[in-house]
Short mmCIF file of C-alpha atoms in Angstrom, two decimals:
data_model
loop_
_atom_site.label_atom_id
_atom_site.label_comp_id
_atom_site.label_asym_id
_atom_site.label_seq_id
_atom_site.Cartn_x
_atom_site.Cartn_y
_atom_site.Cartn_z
CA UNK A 49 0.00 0.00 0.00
CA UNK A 50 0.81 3.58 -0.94
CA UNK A 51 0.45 6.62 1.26
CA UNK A 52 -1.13 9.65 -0.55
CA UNK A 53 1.63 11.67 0.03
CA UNK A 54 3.53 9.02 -2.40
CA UNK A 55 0.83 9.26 -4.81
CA UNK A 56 1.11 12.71 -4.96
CA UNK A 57 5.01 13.26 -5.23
CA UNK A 58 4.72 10.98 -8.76
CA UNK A 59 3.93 7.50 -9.73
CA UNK A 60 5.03 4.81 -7.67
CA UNK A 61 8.03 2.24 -9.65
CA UNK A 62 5.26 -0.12 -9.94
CA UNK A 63 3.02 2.09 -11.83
CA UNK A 64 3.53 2.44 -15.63
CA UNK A 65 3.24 6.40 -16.52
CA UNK A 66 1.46 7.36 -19.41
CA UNK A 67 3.43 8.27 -22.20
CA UNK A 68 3.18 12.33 -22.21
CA UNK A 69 4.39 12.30 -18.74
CA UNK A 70 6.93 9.72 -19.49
CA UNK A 71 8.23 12.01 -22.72
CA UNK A 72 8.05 14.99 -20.42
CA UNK A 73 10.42 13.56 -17.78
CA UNK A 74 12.53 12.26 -20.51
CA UNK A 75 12.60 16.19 -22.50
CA UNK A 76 12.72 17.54 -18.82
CA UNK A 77 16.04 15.58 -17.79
CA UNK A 78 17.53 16.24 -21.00
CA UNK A 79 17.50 20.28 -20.48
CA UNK A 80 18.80 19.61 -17.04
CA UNK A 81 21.44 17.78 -18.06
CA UNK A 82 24.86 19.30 -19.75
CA UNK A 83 25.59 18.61 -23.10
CA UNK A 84 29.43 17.01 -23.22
CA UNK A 85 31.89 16.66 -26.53
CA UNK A 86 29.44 18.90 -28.55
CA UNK A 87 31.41 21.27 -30.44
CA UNK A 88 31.40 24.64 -28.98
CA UNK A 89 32.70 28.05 -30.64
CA UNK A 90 34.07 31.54 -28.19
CA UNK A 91 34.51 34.01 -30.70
CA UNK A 92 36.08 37.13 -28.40
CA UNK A 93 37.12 40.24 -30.52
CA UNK A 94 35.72 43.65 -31.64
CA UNK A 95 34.20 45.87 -34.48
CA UNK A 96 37.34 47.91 -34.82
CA UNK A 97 37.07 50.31 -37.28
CA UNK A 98 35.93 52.07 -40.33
CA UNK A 99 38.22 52.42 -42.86
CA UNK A 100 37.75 55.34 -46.09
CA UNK A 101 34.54 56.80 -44.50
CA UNK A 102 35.77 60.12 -45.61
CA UNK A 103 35.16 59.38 -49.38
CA UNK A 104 31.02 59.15 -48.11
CA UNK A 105 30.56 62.75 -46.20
CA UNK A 106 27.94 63.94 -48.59
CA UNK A 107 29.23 67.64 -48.05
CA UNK A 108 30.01 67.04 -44.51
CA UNK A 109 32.70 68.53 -42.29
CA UNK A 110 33.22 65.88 -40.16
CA UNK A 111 31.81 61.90 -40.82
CA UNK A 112 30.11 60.74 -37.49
CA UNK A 113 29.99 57.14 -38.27
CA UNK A 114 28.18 54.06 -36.28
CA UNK A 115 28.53 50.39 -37.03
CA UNK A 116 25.27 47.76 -36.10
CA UNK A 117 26.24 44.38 -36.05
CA UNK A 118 24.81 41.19 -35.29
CA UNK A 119 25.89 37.57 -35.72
CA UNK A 120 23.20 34.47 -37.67
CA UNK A 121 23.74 31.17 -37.73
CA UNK A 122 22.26 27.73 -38.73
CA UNK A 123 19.35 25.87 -37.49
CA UNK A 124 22.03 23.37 -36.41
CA UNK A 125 23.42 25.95 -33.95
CA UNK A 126 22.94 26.49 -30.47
CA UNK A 127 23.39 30.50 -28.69
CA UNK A 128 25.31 29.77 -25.56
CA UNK A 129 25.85 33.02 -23.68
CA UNK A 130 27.31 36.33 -24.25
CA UNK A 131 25.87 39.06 -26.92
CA UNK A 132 24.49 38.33 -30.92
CA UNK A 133 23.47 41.78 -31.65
CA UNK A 134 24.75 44.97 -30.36
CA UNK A 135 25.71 48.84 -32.32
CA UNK A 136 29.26 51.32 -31.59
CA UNK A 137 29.31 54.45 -30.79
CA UNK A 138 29.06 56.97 -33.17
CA UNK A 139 32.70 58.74 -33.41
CA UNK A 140 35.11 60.83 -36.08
CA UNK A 141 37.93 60.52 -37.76
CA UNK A 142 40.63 62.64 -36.15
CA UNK A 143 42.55 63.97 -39.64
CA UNK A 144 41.49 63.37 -43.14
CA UNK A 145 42.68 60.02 -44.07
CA UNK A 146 42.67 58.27 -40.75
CA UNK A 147 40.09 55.50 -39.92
CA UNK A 148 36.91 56.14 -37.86
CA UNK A 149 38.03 54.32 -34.21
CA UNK A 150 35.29 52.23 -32.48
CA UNK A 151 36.56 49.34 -30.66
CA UNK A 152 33.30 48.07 -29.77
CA UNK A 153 33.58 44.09 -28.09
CA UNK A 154 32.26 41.08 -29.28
CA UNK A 155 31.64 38.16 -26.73
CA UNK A 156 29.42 35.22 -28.15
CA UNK A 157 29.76 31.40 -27.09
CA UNK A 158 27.93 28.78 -29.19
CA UNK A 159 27.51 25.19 -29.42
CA UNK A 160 27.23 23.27 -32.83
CA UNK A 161 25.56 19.52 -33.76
CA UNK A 162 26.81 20.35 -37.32
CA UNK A 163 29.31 22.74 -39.28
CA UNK A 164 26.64 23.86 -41.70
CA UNK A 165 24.89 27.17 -41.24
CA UNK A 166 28.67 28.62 -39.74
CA UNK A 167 27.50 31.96 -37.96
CA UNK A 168 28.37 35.01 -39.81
CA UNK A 169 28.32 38.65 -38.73
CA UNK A 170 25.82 41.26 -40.54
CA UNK A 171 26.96 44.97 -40.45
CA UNK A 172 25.54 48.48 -41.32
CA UNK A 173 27.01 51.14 -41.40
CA UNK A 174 24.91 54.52 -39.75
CA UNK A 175 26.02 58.07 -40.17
CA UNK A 176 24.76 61.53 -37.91
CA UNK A 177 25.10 64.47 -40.03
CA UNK A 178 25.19 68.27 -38.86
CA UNK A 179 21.27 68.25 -38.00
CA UNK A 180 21.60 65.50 -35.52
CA UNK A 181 19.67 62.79 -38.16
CA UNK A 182 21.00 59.34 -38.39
CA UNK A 183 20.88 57.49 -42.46
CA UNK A 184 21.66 54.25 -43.48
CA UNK A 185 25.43 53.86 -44.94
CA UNK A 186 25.53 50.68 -45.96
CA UNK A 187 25.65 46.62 -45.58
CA UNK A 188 28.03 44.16 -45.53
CA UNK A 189 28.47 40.24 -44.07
CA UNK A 190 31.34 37.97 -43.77
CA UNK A 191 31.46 34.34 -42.53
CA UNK A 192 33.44 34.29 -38.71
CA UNK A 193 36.82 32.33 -39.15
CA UNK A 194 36.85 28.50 -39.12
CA UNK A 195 40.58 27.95 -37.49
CA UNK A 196 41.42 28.59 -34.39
CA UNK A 197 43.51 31.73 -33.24
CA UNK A 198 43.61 35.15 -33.72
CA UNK A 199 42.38 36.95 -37.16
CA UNK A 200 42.21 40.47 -38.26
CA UNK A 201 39.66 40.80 -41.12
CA UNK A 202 38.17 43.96 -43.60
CA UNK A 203 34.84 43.81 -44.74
CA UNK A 204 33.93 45.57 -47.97
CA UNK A 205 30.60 47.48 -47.46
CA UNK A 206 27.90 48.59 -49.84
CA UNK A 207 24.64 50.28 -50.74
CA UNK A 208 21.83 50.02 -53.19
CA UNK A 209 21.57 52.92 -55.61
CA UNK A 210 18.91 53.81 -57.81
CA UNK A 211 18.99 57.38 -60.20
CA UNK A 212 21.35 60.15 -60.91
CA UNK A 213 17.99 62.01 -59.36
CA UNK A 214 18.33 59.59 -55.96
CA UNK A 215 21.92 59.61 -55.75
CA UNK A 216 22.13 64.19 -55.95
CA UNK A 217 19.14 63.86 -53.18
CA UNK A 218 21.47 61.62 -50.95
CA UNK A 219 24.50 64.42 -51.36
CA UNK A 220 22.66 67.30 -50.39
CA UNK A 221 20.12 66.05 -48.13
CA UNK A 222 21.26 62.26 -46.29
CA UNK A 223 18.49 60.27 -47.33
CA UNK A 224 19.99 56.99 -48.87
CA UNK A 225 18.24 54.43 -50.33
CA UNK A 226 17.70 51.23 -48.23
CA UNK A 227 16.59 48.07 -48.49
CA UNK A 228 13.14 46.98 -48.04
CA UNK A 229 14.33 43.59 -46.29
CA UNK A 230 17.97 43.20 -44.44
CA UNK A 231 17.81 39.31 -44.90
CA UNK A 232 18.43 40.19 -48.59
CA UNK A 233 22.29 41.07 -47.56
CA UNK A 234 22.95 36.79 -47.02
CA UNK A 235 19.72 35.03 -46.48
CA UNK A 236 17.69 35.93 -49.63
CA UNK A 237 21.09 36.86 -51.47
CA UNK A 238 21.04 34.25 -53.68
CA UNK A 239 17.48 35.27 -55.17
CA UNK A 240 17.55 39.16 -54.72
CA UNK A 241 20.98 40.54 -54.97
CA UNK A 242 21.67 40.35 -58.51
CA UNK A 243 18.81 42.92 -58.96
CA UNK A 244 20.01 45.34 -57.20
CA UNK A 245 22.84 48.23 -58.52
CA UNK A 246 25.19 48.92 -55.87
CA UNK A 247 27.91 51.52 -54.81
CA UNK A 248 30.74 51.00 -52.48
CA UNK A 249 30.61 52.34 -48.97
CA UNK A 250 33.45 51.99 -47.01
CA UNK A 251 35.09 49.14 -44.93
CA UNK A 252 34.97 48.00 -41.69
CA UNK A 253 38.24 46.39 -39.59
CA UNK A 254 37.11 43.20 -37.55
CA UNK A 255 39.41 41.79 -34.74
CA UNK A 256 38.32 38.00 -34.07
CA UNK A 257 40.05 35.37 -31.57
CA UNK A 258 38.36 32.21 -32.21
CA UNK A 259 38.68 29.47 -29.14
CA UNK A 260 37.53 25.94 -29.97
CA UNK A 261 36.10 23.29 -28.01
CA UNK A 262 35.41 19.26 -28.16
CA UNK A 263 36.16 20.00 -31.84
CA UNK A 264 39.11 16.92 -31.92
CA UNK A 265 36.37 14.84 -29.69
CA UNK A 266 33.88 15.24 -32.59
CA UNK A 267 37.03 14.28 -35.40
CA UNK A 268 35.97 18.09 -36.63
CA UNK A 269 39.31 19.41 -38.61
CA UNK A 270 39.14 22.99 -37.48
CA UNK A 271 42.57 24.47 -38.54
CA UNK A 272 41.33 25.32 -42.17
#
């Protein structure tokens, strides 16, 4: 015989559960429990720079210049801990011809069942002209590094352009054309980009340490 305070607390070994609460336990235990010799990622670094802003002032003085970034990856991919998404401050160039300092972190930690869908890091590029309004600068992407280490990498930005009409309107006034959907920069690249006309818009410096984990355990090769 069972008490009812043993009936209450769960089912008694004797007792088969039914199968939802069985699956629940099982689903239940399995968040509880750590996941071991999955291959994990710690990508430490920061947005360091823009590089040839000066060449996109539309009239401007001075080229106050911010950089939003956020990292995608795969449906494979887990988000650990740290930040995915974040934006720099805006900041100058000191002299013509130097590059626009930001130094803004990056701190992400992510766990992987499979190496497709590697995470990537989508930027744009903001500017504040002299009446305090903010316009889009342009896009760019590039995959994270695969090996190990520490990597210093430039990536080439752009924007969509449009007429001779749109393109006088973005000297004299800021407004840029953007893009109706972001996801067109990587996701929907494939289908959408070769539409568009596009104009260069600067560069941006990326500073990326890259620390694997249970990669050997897993037979991954990640020195390439």
């Amino acid at each position: 015989n069972y008490s009812n305070n043993s009936i209450l607390c769960g089912y008694p070994s004797c007792i088969r559960k039914p199968p939802s609460e069985k699956l629940r336990d099982q689903y239940g235990a399995r968040l509880r429990t750590a996941a071991e010799g999955i291959p994990e990622l710690h990508f430490i670094g920061e947005v360091c720079s823009g590089v040839e802003m000066e060449n996109y002032s539309y009239g401007m003085a001075k080229v106050y210049m911010s950089c939003a970034w956020s990292v995608e990856w795969g449906k494979s991919w887990s988000f650990l801990e740290g930040e995915f998404a974040g934006q720099t401050q805006y900041s100058h160039a000191p002299l013509h011809g130097h590059d626009i300092a930001w130094n803004h972190p990056i701190d992400i930690h992510l766990a992987s069942a499979s190496m497709q869908g590697w995470p990537r890091i989508i930027l744009q590029l903001w500017n504040l002209d002299d009446y305090g309004r903010t316009n889009l600068l342009g896009y760019g992407f590039t995959h994270l590094p695969t090996s190990a280490g520490y990597h210093e990498m430039v990536v080439t930005c752009w924007r969509p352009c449009r007429t001779i009409c749109d393109e006088i309107k973005a000297f004299f006034l800021g407004a840029t054309t953007q893009l109706t959907d972001d996801s067109i920069v990587f996701g929907k690249a494939w289908d959408s980009r070769h539409q568009l006309v596009t104009k260069a818009s600067g560069q941006v410096r990326l500073r990326i340490t890259v620390i694997q984990r249970f990669f050997g355990d897993q037979h991954v090769d990640g020195s390439s």
